[in-house]
Amino acid sequence: MGHDGMNHPRPTLWAVADLHAAVRANRLRLDEISPRHPDDWLLVAGDVAERLDLISTVLSELRSRFAQVIWVPGNHELFSRSTDAHRGRAKYDALVQICRSIDVLTPEDTFPVFGDTTVVPLFTLYDYSFRPAGTGVEEALELAAQKNVVMTDEIAIAPFADIRAWCWDRLAYSITRLSRVNGPTVLVNHWPLVQEPTLRMVLPELALWCGSRHTRTWPQRYNAKAVVYGHLHMPAIFELDGVEHHEVSLGYPREWGRSDQNRIWPCPVLELVADPNGGQIAQRVGFEQCRESHPELRMPRRRGKGSDGV
């Protein structure tokens, strides 16, 4: 990223997701993720890659560029084969240790503070509760299977971990930690915290693997200035109950189209400004301000109603 169009950059909290760095074309785009200010931070909202070594390499590269990098896992980081040394919860534990060895923060670490705002990395998984009213989990999964809609998670995660039980453990763990946070927050999760964005998916059955209804109140309850997520490969910014939700995924090359003047990537979420008392506060980066400050950054357009590239 160059400095054209921004004469006085402020420290900024940037966000990306769904880098899928095992794909060659995606790997080449990592050079676009670079700071404008020496105090810029980067949020990486999951799906960096599948292999531990590649995840480590990518996060190490990003950490060398930014003052701070905060990572949360997506489903692809958890993909395993029966022959892998680390599977299920053990693979997540291994990922946390890798991140700590390269000075990248995770959902298991002390929450960092950007200006006056606590950045909260989350790992919630999903519990199949984004499903049609009146249907149970097994019924909803069967209906999806009848339409040939089955996520890779069912063969690459589910055999090695009880996903619903793991999700509920993570929800309880996250609530305990969130209850100790005072002041404004940014909530970062791979899966959306609310169901609304999944209602735009071309294949609505995929919503089963996209989150939990139990996180819906978190943005208001925990004083979020913004929510950052990925997973859907449907980049957008929308506001719900006064909170901005940023879907910041890169996605796959087949989902990229001609440049969209209304979309920029990486996504600037907050920037630091001086407060009257001599400190710094983190303010939201308004959409029009975003376009004026970063005219050269463009997000690939997603074709059609939705990508469903989860």
Short mmCIF file of C-alpha atoms in Angstrom, two decimals, residues 28-271:
data_model
loop_
_atom_site.label_atom_id
_atom_site.label_comp_id
_atom_site.label_asym_id
_atom_site.label_seq_id
_atom_site.Cartn_x
_atom_site.Cartn_y
_atom_site.Cartn_z
CA LEU A 28 0.85 -12.93 -3.99
CA ARG A 29 -1.68 -10.50 -2.55
CA LEU A 30 -0.15 -10.53 0.93
CA ASP A 31 2.14 -7.69 -0.14
CA GLU A 32 -0.95 -5.46 -0.15
CA ILE A 33 -1.19 -5.85 3.62
CA SER A 34 1.28 -3.27 4.92
CA PRO A 35 1.14 -0.38 7.38
CA ARG A 36 0.98 3.33 6.66
CA HIS A 37 2.10 4.36 10.14
CA PRO A 38 4.70 2.70 12.39
CA ASP A 39 2.04 2.22 15.09
CA ASP A 40 -0.52 0.48 12.87
CA TRP A 41 -2.08 -2.76 14.14
CA LEU A 42 -3.52 -5.65 12.13
CA LEU A 43 -6.42 -7.98 12.92
CA VAL A 44 -6.34 -11.35 11.13
CA ALA A 45 -9.81 -12.86 11.45
CA GLY A 46 -9.12 -16.46 10.56
CA ASP A 47 -8.60 -18.79 7.60
CA VAL A 48 -4.95 -17.92 7.02
CA ALA A 49 -4.26 -21.46 5.77
CA GLU A 50 -4.53 -25.10 6.84
CA ARG A 51 -0.93 -26.19 7.48
CA LEU A 52 0.82 -25.13 10.67
CA ASP A 53 4.04 -24.21 8.88
CA LEU A 54 2.32 -21.97 6.34
CA ILE A 55 0.18 -20.30 9.01
CA SER A 56 3.34 -19.56 10.97
CA THR A 57 5.14 -18.19 7.91
CA VAL A 58 2.31 -15.85 6.93
CA LEU A 59 1.70 -14.53 10.42
CA SER A 60 5.45 -14.03 10.92
CA GLU A 61 5.61 -11.95 7.75
CA LEU A 62 2.69 -9.81 8.85
CA ARG A 63 4.11 -9.41 12.35
CA SER A 64 7.36 -8.07 10.87
CA ARG A 65 5.38 -5.24 9.26
CA PHE A 66 2.93 -4.17 11.96
CA ALA A 67 3.37 -2.89 15.51
CA GLN A 68 0.91 -5.56 16.67
CA VAL A 69 -0.85 -8.50 15.00
CA ILE A 70 -3.90 -10.18 16.55
CA TRP A 71 -5.10 -13.51 15.13
CA VAL A 72 -8.22 -15.57 15.67
CA PRO A 73 -8.74 -19.04 14.18
CA GLY A 74 -11.13 -19.89 11.41
CA ASN A 75 -12.39 -23.29 10.40
CA HIS A 76 -9.57 -23.80 7.89
CA GLU A 77 -6.87 -23.53 10.57
CA LEU A 78 -8.64 -26.40 12.35
CA PHE A 79 -8.77 -28.72 9.32
CA SER A 80 -6.95 -31.98 10.01
CA ARG A 81 -6.34 -35.44 8.61
CA SER A 82 -6.23 -38.61 10.63
CA THR A 83 -2.47 -38.80 10.06
CA ASP A 84 -1.77 -35.30 11.42
CA ALA A 85 0.09 -34.96 14.70
CA HIS A 86 -2.35 -32.30 15.93
CA ARG A 87 -6.12 -32.62 15.48
CA GLY A 88 -9.18 -30.94 16.98
CA ARG A 89 -8.51 -29.05 20.19
CA ALA A 90 -4.88 -30.12 20.15
CA LYS A 91 -4.36 -28.35 16.84
CA TYR A 92 -5.78 -25.12 18.24
CA ASP A 93 -3.44 -25.42 21.23
CA ALA A 94 -0.52 -25.90 18.82
CA LEU A 95 -1.57 -22.80 16.88
CA VAL A 96 -1.66 -20.72 20.05
CA GLN A 97 1.87 -21.83 20.92
CA ILE A 98 3.09 -20.99 17.42
CA CYS A 99 1.58 -17.52 17.65
CA ARG A 100 3.14 -16.89 21.02
CA SER A 101 6.54 -17.89 19.64
CA ILE A 102 6.27 -15.21 16.93
CA ASP A 103 4.69 -12.51 19.14
CA VAL A 104 1.20 -12.69 17.61
CA LEU A 105 -1.72 -12.34 20.03
CA THR A 106 -4.53 -14.93 20.22
CA PRO A 107 -7.86 -15.40 22.04
CA GLU A 108 -5.88 -16.95 24.90
CA ASP A 109 -3.76 -13.89 25.63
CA THR A 110 -4.28 -10.66 27.56
CA PHE A 111 -6.53 -8.39 25.54
CA PRO A 112 -4.53 -5.49 24.07
CA VAL A 113 -5.74 -1.89 24.19
CA PHE A 114 -5.70 0.32 21.09
CA GLY A 115 -5.95 3.87 22.40
CA ASP A 116 -8.95 3.70 24.71
CA THR A 117 -10.44 0.57 23.12
CA THR A 118 -9.89 -3.04 24.16
CA VAL A 119 -9.38 -5.39 21.22
CA VAL A 120 -11.05 -8.72 22.02
CA PRO A 121 -10.00 -11.68 19.87
CA LEU A 122 -12.66 -14.41 20.05
CA PHE A 123 -12.91 -18.06 19.07
CA THR A 124 -16.51 -19.21 19.19
CA LEU A 125 -16.98 -21.80 16.42
CA TYR A 126 -20.65 -22.57 15.67
CA ASP A 127 -23.43 -24.74 17.07
CA TYR A 128 -25.70 -25.14 14.03
CA SER A 129 -28.20 -22.70 15.57
CA PHE A 130 -28.38 -20.50 12.44
CA ARG A 131 -31.12 -22.78 11.12
CA PRO A 132 -34.77 -22.46 10.08
CA ALA A 133 -37.23 -21.96 12.91
CA GLY A 134 -38.85 -25.16 14.09
CA THR A 135 -36.11 -27.50 12.88
CA GLY A 136 -33.70 -29.41 15.09
CA VAL A 137 -29.98 -29.71 14.41
CA GLU A 138 -30.07 -33.20 12.93
CA GLU A 139 -33.08 -32.37 10.78
CA ALA A 140 -31.43 -29.20 9.48
CA LEU A 141 -28.21 -31.08 8.66
CA GLU A 142 -30.18 -33.78 6.86
CA LEU A 143 -32.10 -31.21 4.83
CA ALA A 144 -28.81 -29.57 3.86
CA ALA A 145 -27.30 -32.93 2.88
CA GLN A 146 -30.31 -33.66 0.67
CA LYS A 147 -29.39 -30.52 -1.27
CA ASN A 148 -25.72 -31.61 -1.39
CA VAL A 149 -24.74 -28.81 0.98
CA VAL A 150 -22.20 -30.17 3.46
CA MET A 151 -19.24 -28.19 4.75
CA THR A 152 -15.74 -29.65 4.62
CA ASP A 153 -15.74 -29.16 8.40
CA GLU A 154 -17.80 -32.34 8.69
CA ILE A 155 -14.86 -34.42 7.48
CA ALA A 156 -11.93 -32.23 8.52
CA ILE A 157 -12.97 -31.05 12.02
CA ALA A 158 -16.00 -33.00 13.25
CA PRO A 159 -14.28 -36.43 13.32
CA PHE A 160 -11.72 -35.05 15.77
CA ALA A 161 -13.85 -32.83 18.04
CA ASP A 162 -17.45 -32.43 19.17
CA ILE A 163 -18.00 -29.06 17.53
CA ARG A 164 -21.14 -28.09 19.42
CA ALA A 165 -19.61 -28.95 22.79
CA TRP A 166 -16.45 -27.09 21.85
CA CYS A 167 -18.53 -24.08 20.77
CA TRP A 168 -20.40 -24.01 24.07
CA ASP A 169 -17.12 -24.25 25.99
CA ARG A 170 -15.76 -21.33 23.98
CA LEU A 171 -18.91 -19.26 24.54
CA ALA A 172 -18.70 -19.72 28.30
CA TYR A 173 -14.96 -18.99 28.32
CA SER A 174 -15.43 -15.86 26.21
CA ILE A 175 -18.28 -14.50 28.34
CA THR A 176 -16.16 -14.91 31.47
CA ARG A 177 -13.33 -12.91 29.94
CA LEU A 178 -15.57 -10.29 28.35
CA SER A 179 -17.32 -9.63 31.66
CA ARG A 180 -14.02 -8.34 33.04
CA VAL A 181 -13.53 -5.72 30.31
CA ASN A 182 -14.39 -2.10 31.04
CA GLY A 183 -14.88 0.53 28.36
CA PRO A 184 -15.28 0.28 24.60
CA THR A 185 -14.23 -2.80 22.63
CA VAL A 186 -13.63 -4.18 19.17
CA LEU A 187 -14.86 -7.79 18.92
CA VAL A 188 -12.93 -9.96 16.46
CA ASN A 189 -14.19 -13.40 15.45
CA HIS A 190 -13.96 -15.52 12.32
CA TRP A 191 -17.68 -16.31 12.37
CA PRO A 192 -20.28 -13.50 12.37
CA LEU A 193 -21.76 -12.70 15.77
CA VAL A 194 -25.21 -12.07 14.31
CA GLN A 195 -27.27 -14.02 11.81
CA GLU A 196 -28.26 -11.16 9.49
CA PRO A 197 -25.37 -11.40 6.99
CA THR A 198 -26.04 -15.12 6.44
CA LEU A 199 -29.54 -14.29 5.20
CA ARG A 200 -27.95 -13.03 1.96
CA MET A 201 -26.21 -16.30 1.15
CA VAL A 202 -26.95 -18.02 -2.15
CA LEU A 203 -27.00 -21.34 -0.31
CA PRO A 204 -28.90 -20.57 2.91
CA GLU A 205 -28.15 -24.05 4.30
CA LEU A 206 -24.51 -23.02 4.76
CA ALA A 207 -25.59 -20.75 7.60
CA LEU A 208 -25.58 -23.87 9.82
CA TRP A 209 -21.78 -23.64 9.89
CA CYS A 210 -21.61 -19.86 10.33
CA GLY A 211 -22.08 -19.00 14.00
CA SER A 212 -24.25 -19.19 17.08
CA ARG A 213 -27.40 -17.36 18.11
CA HIS A 214 -25.90 -17.03 21.59
CA THR A 215 -23.50 -14.26 20.47
CA ARG A 216 -26.19 -11.96 19.12
CA THR A 217 -26.28 -9.58 22.10
CA TRP A 218 -22.53 -9.38 22.59
CA PRO A 219 -21.86 -6.21 20.55
CA GLN A 220 -24.26 -4.18 22.71
CA ARG A 221 -23.57 -5.98 25.98
CA TYR A 222 -19.82 -5.51 25.69
CA ASN A 223 -19.83 -1.96 24.34
CA ALA A 224 -18.42 -2.71 20.90
CA LYS A 225 -17.36 0.14 18.66
CA ALA A 226 -17.06 -2.41 15.87
CA VAL A 227 -17.27 -6.12 15.13
CA VAL A 228 -14.80 -7.71 12.71
CA TYR A 229 -15.39 -11.10 11.08
CA GLY A 230 -14.84 -13.10 7.88
CA HIS A 231 -15.87 -16.63 6.83
CA LEU A 232 -18.68 -15.68 4.44
CA HIS A 233 -16.50 -14.28 1.63
CA MET A 234 -19.13 -11.53 1.34
CA PRO A 235 -17.20 -8.35 2.30
CA ALA A 236 -19.41 -5.59 3.58
CA ILE A 237 -19.90 -3.05 6.34
CA PHE A 238 -23.32 -2.83 7.93
CA GLU A 239 -24.65 -1.25 11.09
CA LEU A 240 -26.89 -3.07 13.55
CA ASP A 241 -28.12 -1.48 16.77
CA GLY A 242 -25.55 1.27 16.38
CA VAL A 243 -22.55 -1.08 15.95
CA GLU A 244 -20.59 -1.45 12.71
CA HIS A 245 -19.99 -5.03 11.54
CA HIS A 246 -17.08 -5.45 9.10
CA GLU A 247 -16.77 -8.57 6.93
CA VAL A 248 -13.16 -8.27 5.77
CA SER A 249 -12.41 -11.47 3.84
CA LEU A 250 -10.16 -11.72 0.80
CA GLY A 251 -11.64 -15.02 -0.36
CA TYR A 252 -10.65 -16.98 -3.47
CA PRO A 253 -9.56 -15.68 -6.90
CA ARG A 254 -12.73 -17.01 -8.53
CA GLU A 255 -14.63 -14.57 -6.32
CA TRP A 256 -12.64 -11.57 -7.46
CA GLY A 257 -13.98 -9.34 -10.18
CA ARG A 258 -13.44 -5.84 -11.46
CA SER A 259 -12.49 -3.16 -8.96
CA ASP A 260 -15.32 -1.88 -6.80
CA GLN A 261 -15.00 1.81 -5.95
CA ASN A 262 -17.07 1.30 -2.80
CA ARG A 263 -14.90 -1.40 -1.27
CA ILE A 264 -11.40 -1.14 0.16
CA TRP A 265 -9.13 -3.84 1.54
CA PRO A 266 -7.43 -4.23 3.98
CA CYS A 267 -10.21 -2.63 5.96
CA PRO A 268 -9.41 0.27 8.32
CA VAL A 269 -11.60 -0.15 11.41
CA LEU A 270 -10.37 2.43 13.93
CA GLU A 271 -7.80 5.20 13.97
#
